[in-house]
Rosetta silent file (secondary structure, phi, psi, omega in degrees, C-alpha in Angstrom):
SEQUENCE: XXXXXXXXXXXXXXXXXXXXXXXXXXXXXXXXXXXXXXXXXXXXXXXXXXXXXXXXXXXXXXXXXXXXXXXXXXXXXXXXXXXXXXXXXXXXXXXXXXXXXXXXXXXXXXXXXXXXXXXXXXXXXXXXXXXXXXXXXXXXXXXXXXXXXXXXXXXXXXXXXXXXXXXXXXXXXXXXXXXXXXXXXXXXXXXXXXXXXXX
SCORE:     score description
SCORE:     0.000 S_00000001
   1 L     0.000  142.210 -178.385    9.586    3.052    3.356 S_00000001
   2 L   -63.013  136.998  178.610    8.700    5.161    0.345 S_00000001
   3 L    83.487   -8.197 -178.274    5.557    7.221    0.816 S_00000001
   4 L  -104.540  -16.557  176.906    5.559    6.684    4.595 S_00000001
   5 E  -136.707  162.447  174.390    8.074    9.373    5.528 S_00000001
   6 E  -148.416  160.324  179.450    9.218   12.723    4.147 S_00000001
   7 E  -106.894  142.399  176.208   11.993   15.200    4.880 S_00000001
   8 E  -148.807 -179.546  176.926   11.488   18.828    5.816 S_00000001
   9 E  -107.433  149.979 -176.019   13.262   21.587    7.754 S_00000001
  10 L   -91.952  -20.834 -174.118   12.472   22.432   11.367 S_00000001
  11 L  -146.105  159.404  176.537   13.477   26.090   11.388 S_00000001
  12 L   -73.462  151.539 -178.557   14.022   29.039    9.071 S_00000001
  13 E  -148.289  166.178 -176.702   17.606   29.595    7.932 S_00000001
  14 E  -130.101  157.241  175.556   19.638   31.973    5.796 S_00000001
  15 E  -149.713  168.699 -179.348   22.427   31.815    3.247 S_00000001
  16 E  -147.176  147.758  173.150   24.345   34.192    1.010 S_00000001
  17 E  -139.015  135.626  178.255   26.179   34.169   -2.311 S_00000001
  18 E  -120.506  137.310  178.150   28.220   37.054   -3.759 S_00000001
  19 E  -154.787  123.839  178.175   29.272   37.420   -7.369 S_00000001
  20 L    48.802   43.812  177.004   30.614   40.409   -9.363 S_00000001
  21 L    88.383  -21.019  178.195   29.223   42.889   -6.855 S_00000001
  22 E   -80.103  144.067  176.499   25.744   41.323   -6.717 S_00000001
  23 E  -115.250  132.140  178.552   24.519   39.951   -3.417 S_00000001
  24 E  -117.552  107.126 -179.306   22.103   37.027   -3.265 S_00000001
  25 E   -98.019  121.969 -175.880   20.472   36.630    0.147 S_00000001
  26 E  -109.195  140.057  179.787   18.661   33.316    0.578 S_00000001
  27 E  -130.681  124.842  177.458   15.949   32.497    3.111 S_00000001
  28 E  -110.412  136.043 -178.047   14.549   28.997    3.716 S_00000001
  29 E  -132.216  140.276  167.855   11.273   28.519    5.625 S_00000001
  30 E   -76.233  130.412 -177.707    9.251   25.530    6.812 S_00000001
  31 L  -137.799  155.554  178.286    5.741   26.034    5.368 S_00000001
  32 L  -125.082   -0.911  179.751    2.482   24.070    5.251 S_00000001
  33 L  -155.367  162.635  177.440    0.419   26.160    2.815 S_00000001
  34 H   -67.343  -29.373  176.752    0.682   28.564   -0.124 S_00000001
  35 H   -61.402  -40.473  178.656   -0.677   31.317    2.165 S_00000001
  36 H   -65.065  -39.524  178.188    2.383   30.907    4.407 S_00000001
  37 H   -59.876  -47.896 -179.600    4.659   31.144    1.363 S_00000001
  38 H   -60.517  -39.563 -178.862    2.946   34.404    0.308 S_00000001
  39 H   -63.941  -43.663  178.243    3.261   35.836    3.834 S_00000001
  40 H   -64.365  -41.542 -178.608    7.032   35.176    3.928 S_00000001
  41 H   -63.774  -44.521  178.671    7.440   36.621    0.431 S_00000001
  42 H   -62.700  -41.117  179.459    5.517   39.794    1.319 S_00000001
  43 H   -62.799  -41.187 -179.976    7.559   40.259    4.501 S_00000001
  44 H   -70.741  -34.651  177.005   10.820   39.954    2.549 S_00000001
  45 H   -62.543  -37.687  178.531    9.597   42.368   -0.152 S_00000001
  46 H   -71.000  -45.121 -177.719    8.979   44.959    2.591 S_00000001
  47 H   -65.262  -39.222 -177.596   12.263   44.253    4.376 S_00000001
  48 L  -115.170   53.112 -175.584   14.283   44.319    1.131 S_00000001
  49 L   -66.615  -19.531  179.947   12.237   46.869   -0.841 S_00000001
  50 L   -85.256   -9.618 -178.836   15.409   48.225   -2.481 S_00000001
  51 L   -73.203  149.729 -176.328   16.321   44.823   -3.940 S_00000001
  52 L   -80.768  -36.437 -176.259   15.741   44.311   -7.654 S_00000001
  53 E  -134.998  143.416  172.995   14.521   40.690   -7.553 S_00000001
  54 E  -127.234   89.315 -175.701   12.803   38.370   -5.058 S_00000001
  55 E   -95.349  149.090 -172.115   12.975   34.934   -6.699 S_00000001
  56 E  -153.951  166.411  172.601   11.498   31.876   -5.058 S_00000001
  57 E  -155.444  151.597  174.313   10.451   28.237   -5.155 S_00000001
  58 E  -148.014  158.201  172.863    8.477   25.972   -2.851 S_00000001
  59 E  -131.849  135.541  179.723    7.365   22.370   -2.487 S_00000001
  60 E  -131.379  158.068  178.725    4.316   21.283   -0.486 S_00000001
  61 L    97.578  154.257 -176.495    2.699   17.947    0.320 S_00000001
  62 L   -59.059  -29.375  178.727    4.092   14.734    1.773 S_00000001
  63 L  -113.823   17.003  178.828    5.679   13.802   -1.551 S_00000001
  64 L    67.237   28.457 -173.938    6.327   17.363   -2.763 S_00000001
  65 L   -72.171  -19.246  177.100    3.506   17.046   -5.276 S_00000001
  66 E  -105.974  120.104  179.744    2.667   20.782   -5.128 S_00000001
  67 E  -150.446  148.963  177.559    5.489   23.002   -6.340 S_00000001
  68 E  -150.717  159.112  175.292    6.002   26.368   -7.990 S_00000001
  69 E  -150.401  159.590 -178.022    8.839   28.734   -8.747 S_00000001
  70 E  -141.022  137.236  175.890    9.310   32.304   -9.981 S_00000001
  71 L   -87.407  -13.451  178.704   12.117   34.162  -11.763 S_00000001
  72 L    42.728   52.197  175.343   10.630   37.540  -10.700 S_00000001
  73 L    93.834  -13.411  175.234   11.960   39.421  -13.730 S_00000001
  74 L   -74.882  164.101  177.660   15.236   37.521  -14.171 S_00000001
  75 L   -54.412  145.552 -176.172   15.744   35.720  -17.512 S_00000001
  76 L   -50.055  129.743  177.309   13.451   32.684  -17.898 S_00000001
  77 L    65.631   14.832 -179.809   14.553   29.646  -15.834 S_00000001
  78 L   -93.722   -9.928 -175.635   17.652   31.437  -14.498 S_00000001
  79 L  -130.634  -61.852 -177.128   16.420   31.805  -10.899 S_00000001
  80 H   -58.606  -45.028 -178.877   13.258   29.917   -9.869 S_00000001
  81 H   -62.372  -46.724  178.235   14.307   26.626  -11.501 S_00000001
  82 H   -62.402  -34.660  177.772   17.768   26.514   -9.851 S_00000001
  83 H   -66.233  -47.306  177.691   16.159   27.264   -6.457 S_00000001
  84 H   -59.697  -37.604  178.625   13.595   24.502   -6.996 S_00000001
  85 H   -58.638  -34.962  178.674   16.460   22.235   -8.067 S_00000001
  86 H   -73.394  -34.896  174.399   18.046   22.653   -4.642 S_00000001
  87 H   -60.475  -38.378  178.975   14.792   21.727   -2.870 S_00000001
  88 H   -73.089  -38.044 -179.943   14.889   18.540   -4.965 S_00000001
  89 H   -64.254  -38.098  178.637   18.598   17.970   -4.338 S_00000001
  90 L   -83.423   -6.688  177.306   18.049   18.188   -0.571 S_00000001
  91 L    56.346   47.405 -179.799   14.921   16.004   -0.994 S_00000001
  92 L  -116.396  154.664  174.943   12.758   18.256    1.221 S_00000001
  93 L  -136.639  172.572 -172.678    9.109   19.258    1.068 S_00000001
  94 L    55.754   43.130 -177.660    6.883   21.730    2.934 S_00000001
  95 E  -138.104  139.980  172.462    9.726   24.204    2.392 S_00000001
  96 E  -121.626  141.539  175.031    9.963   27.584    0.639 S_00000001
  97 E  -127.049  127.595  176.416   13.193   29.310   -0.399 S_00000001
  98 E  -117.295  132.215  176.379   13.323   32.978   -1.394 S_00000001
  99 E  -117.042  120.663 -178.138   16.483   34.535   -2.831 S_00000001
 100 E   -98.582  126.109 -178.517   16.718   38.328   -2.726 S_00000001
 101 E  -109.812  127.679  169.470   19.130   39.886   -5.237 S_00000001
 102 E  -103.830  115.231 -174.938   20.870   43.221   -4.858 S_00000001
 103 L   -70.342  133.788 -176.580   22.318   44.095   -8.271 S_00000001
 104 L  -100.393    5.190  176.417   26.005   45.015   -8.235 S_00000001
 105 L    98.218  -14.445  179.727   26.192   46.742  -11.622 S_00000001
 106 L  -114.073  127.105  178.866   27.802   43.880  -13.565 S_00000001
 107 L   -70.214  134.571 -177.028   25.650   41.524  -15.633 S_00000001
 108 L   -92.302  -16.534 -174.443   26.278   37.895  -14.719 S_00000001
 109 H    77.435  160.536 -175.771   24.735   36.310  -17.817 S_00000001
 110 H   -59.519  -44.452  179.430   22.217   33.471  -17.654 S_00000001
 111 H   -60.304  -41.503  179.025   24.860   30.882  -16.692 S_00000001
 112 H   -66.315  -38.456  178.461   26.156   33.113  -13.915 S_00000001
 113 H   -66.000  -44.830  178.860   22.634   33.743  -12.611 S_00000001
 114 H   -56.652  -46.307  179.515   21.788   30.035  -12.556 S_00000001
 115 H   -62.609  -43.257 -177.374   24.967   29.364  -10.564 S_00000001
 116 H   -65.248  -47.665 -179.317   24.318   32.261   -8.171 S_00000001
 117 H   -67.033  -36.648  177.513   20.708   31.352   -7.381 S_00000001
 118 H   -62.850  -49.695 -176.354   21.626   27.679   -7.025 S_00000001
 119 H   -66.449  -37.695  178.756   24.496   28.398   -4.609 S_00000001
 120 H   -63.800  -48.534  179.291   22.456   30.886   -2.564 S_00000001
 121 H   -61.608  -41.142 -179.501   19.569   28.424   -2.141 S_00000001
 122 H   -61.129  -41.788 -177.814   22.038   25.639   -1.357 S_00000001
 123 H   -66.829  -35.550  178.683   23.711   27.683    1.408 S_00000001
 124 H   -68.684  -44.495 -178.800   20.358   28.440    3.094 S_00000001
 125 H   -69.204  -34.599 -179.522   19.244   24.786    3.008 S_00000001
 126 H   -66.307  -26.337 -179.299   22.656   23.537    4.124 S_00000001
 127 L   -95.366    5.859  177.300   22.409   25.638    7.286 S_00000001
 128 L   -97.508  160.163  178.055   18.904   24.426    8.190 S_00000001
 129 L   -90.739  118.186 -178.611   18.083   21.409   10.314 S_00000001
 130 E   -99.127  129.777 -179.442   16.564   18.682    8.135 S_00000001
 131 E  -126.435  155.772  175.562   14.372   16.064    9.804 S_00000001
 132 E  -100.093  128.985  179.946   12.481   13.003    8.623 S_00000001
 133 E  -117.743  152.555  179.412    8.792   12.952    9.529 S_00000001
 134 E   -85.974  134.785  174.949    6.235   10.175    9.388 S_00000001
 135 L   -69.632  126.794 -177.676    3.314   10.630    6.996 S_00000001
 136 E  -114.896  153.442  174.997    0.165   10.723    9.114 S_00000001
 137 E  -116.312  139.529 -177.806   -3.519   10.200    8.364 S_00000001
 138 E  -103.351  136.614 -179.839   -6.203   12.098   10.297 S_00000001
 139 E  -135.206  162.205  172.526   -9.410   10.507   11.545 S_00000001
 140 E  -129.543  137.190  174.749  -12.454   11.270   13.660 S_00000001
 141 E  -127.675  149.450  172.534  -14.377    8.724   15.724 S_00000001
 142 E  -126.476  140.112 -175.107  -17.619    8.972   17.706 S_00000001
 143 E  -158.225  164.977  178.020  -18.560    6.435   20.343 S_00000001
 144 L   -79.843  149.923 -175.392  -20.574    5.790   23.493 S_00000001
 145 H   -54.831  -36.602 -177.506  -18.949    6.570   26.835 S_00000001
 146 H   -69.116  -10.064  176.976  -18.949    2.902   27.877 S_00000001
 147 H   -90.956    1.615 -172.812  -16.661    2.130   24.915 S_00000001
 148 H   -54.275  -45.864 -176.015  -13.961    4.488   26.252 S_00000001
 149 H   -66.605  -38.452  177.874  -11.581    1.838   27.582 S_00000001
 150 H   -64.806  -38.593  178.401  -11.755   -0.169   24.332 S_00000001
 151 H   -62.727  -45.843 -178.767  -11.074    3.044   22.361 S_00000001
 152 H   -61.253  -36.764  179.084   -8.030    3.858   24.515 S_00000001
 153 H   -62.246  -45.074  179.998   -6.611    0.370   23.925 S_00000001
 154 H   -65.579  -45.456 -179.283   -6.799    0.826   20.126 S_00000001
 155 H   -58.394  -41.382 -178.311   -5.343    4.363   20.267 S_00000001
 156 H   -71.309  -42.579 -176.807   -2.427    3.144   22.370 S_00000001
 157 H   -58.962  -38.723 -176.301   -1.801   -0.003   20.306 S_00000001
 158 L  -102.540   16.827  175.066   -1.397    1.980   17.073 S_00000001
 159 L    52.086   46.525  179.984    0.447    4.928   18.673 S_00000001
 160 L   -77.434  145.903  175.865   -2.268    7.414   17.695 S_00000001
 161 E  -104.162  117.350 -179.759   -1.851   11.095   18.570 S_00000001
 162 E   -76.984  123.001 -179.689   -5.057   12.634   19.931 S_00000001
 163 E   -93.015  -35.696  174.438   -5.546   16.118   18.437 S_00000001
 164 E  -161.977  155.677  179.168   -8.815   16.996   20.203 S_00000001
 165 E  -150.377  152.283  176.145  -11.558   15.231   22.142 S_00000001
 166 E  -143.780  142.732  179.841  -14.952   15.999   23.625 S_00000001
 167 E  -121.294   93.707  175.567  -17.176   14.114   26.031 S_00000001
 168 L  -119.048 -137.911  176.273  -20.811   15.158   25.692 S_00000001
 169 L   -61.182  -39.238  175.311  -23.818   12.924   24.902 S_00000001
 170 L  -118.831  132.534  178.271  -21.581   11.296   22.291 S_00000001
 171 E   -80.998  143.254  176.417  -17.823   11.095   22.817 S_00000001
 172 E  -140.853  145.452  178.842  -15.631   12.145   19.907 S_00000001
 173 E  -136.558  133.933  171.086  -11.912   12.114   19.253 S_00000001
 174 E  -104.146  125.965 -177.149   -9.885   13.591   16.390 S_00000001
 175 E  -142.379  163.718  174.821   -6.594   11.757   16.055 S_00000001
 176 E  -122.447  150.457 -178.613   -3.704   11.121   13.697 S_00000001
 177 E  -142.612  148.925  177.917   -1.919    7.836   13.055 S_00000001
 178 E   -57.181  138.249 -178.294    1.117    6.836   10.982 S_00000001
 179 H   -53.375  -36.299 -178.177    0.080    5.980    7.439 S_00000001
 180 H   -65.834  -23.447  179.967    1.694    2.548    7.848 S_00000001
 181 H  -101.057   -5.904 -168.841   -0.681    1.779   10.767 S_00000001
 182 H   -59.313  -49.367 -176.801   -3.815    3.442    9.379 S_00000001
 183 H   -61.877  -44.008  179.895   -5.542    0.433    7.790 S_00000001
 184 H   -65.262  -37.276 -179.969   -4.996   -1.815   10.817 S_00000001
 185 H   -64.971  -46.473  179.310   -6.187    0.956   13.153 S_00000001
 186 H   -60.628  -42.129  179.658   -9.411    1.507   11.179 S_00000001
 187 H   -63.758  -41.047  179.243  -10.038   -2.245   11.166 S_00000001
 188 H   -62.373  -38.263  176.995   -9.502   -2.467   14.927 S_00000001
 189 H   -68.691  -37.864  178.200  -12.137    0.244   15.456 S_00000001
 190 H   -60.010  -37.337 -178.140  -14.532   -1.572   13.116 S_00000001
 191 H   -66.310  -20.243  174.242  -14.142   -4.682   15.265 S_00000001
 192 L  -110.058   25.276  174.616  -15.550   -2.756   18.243 S_00000001
 193 L    61.148   39.300  175.150  -18.306   -1.238   16.068 S_00000001
 194 L  -123.639  131.404  179.907  -16.769    2.220   15.720 S_00000001
 195 L   -95.374  124.032  176.012  -16.358    3.906   12.341 S_00000001
 196 L   -93.061  116.794 -177.974  -13.191    5.933   11.837 S_00000001
 197 E   -97.247  130.152  179.823  -13.899    8.738    9.359 S_00000001
 198 E   -69.201  138.248  179.238  -11.045   10.149    7.320 S_00000001
 199 L  -111.241    0.000    0.000  -10.527   13.898    7.694 S_00000001
């Protein structure tokens, strides 16, 4: 169902495109934040410090609502946009692709650059493992110890994943549940007088 699942990659992968002496090395990474994107970009800038351009694009969020791209000195829209286009073509999110260019001495022209960056990004994404994940919602509940068995029944019924729990004077559990089950799960907790707070 739309909005209930999204596609992403499970592992980093690489690709390459060569044209008129220029080499375009592409790197695809699973990411969950802009900080992670920056860290990968900085690492590649150090590793490939002799390269002329480090162009990139990323999409974040369950529906890819956060996205950015950069031409890094190449002609406007000749690098970042084609890379972003491949993220859209593969329909993935929480993914960053960086393409490192080593100039071969022959100008490719804007059309040639668009093709090169597109093909490089495509080769990296094509060699990654793409998986479909369920959109989850995170909640926290607090309850009295004697309600524990009732809580466990609800958690099990809606296939909730417990992320952390503590049993002190008041018991608390942080859990995630599939978006499709979230409303019913919250209602079930309300029925046993427990408020599920969205995190």
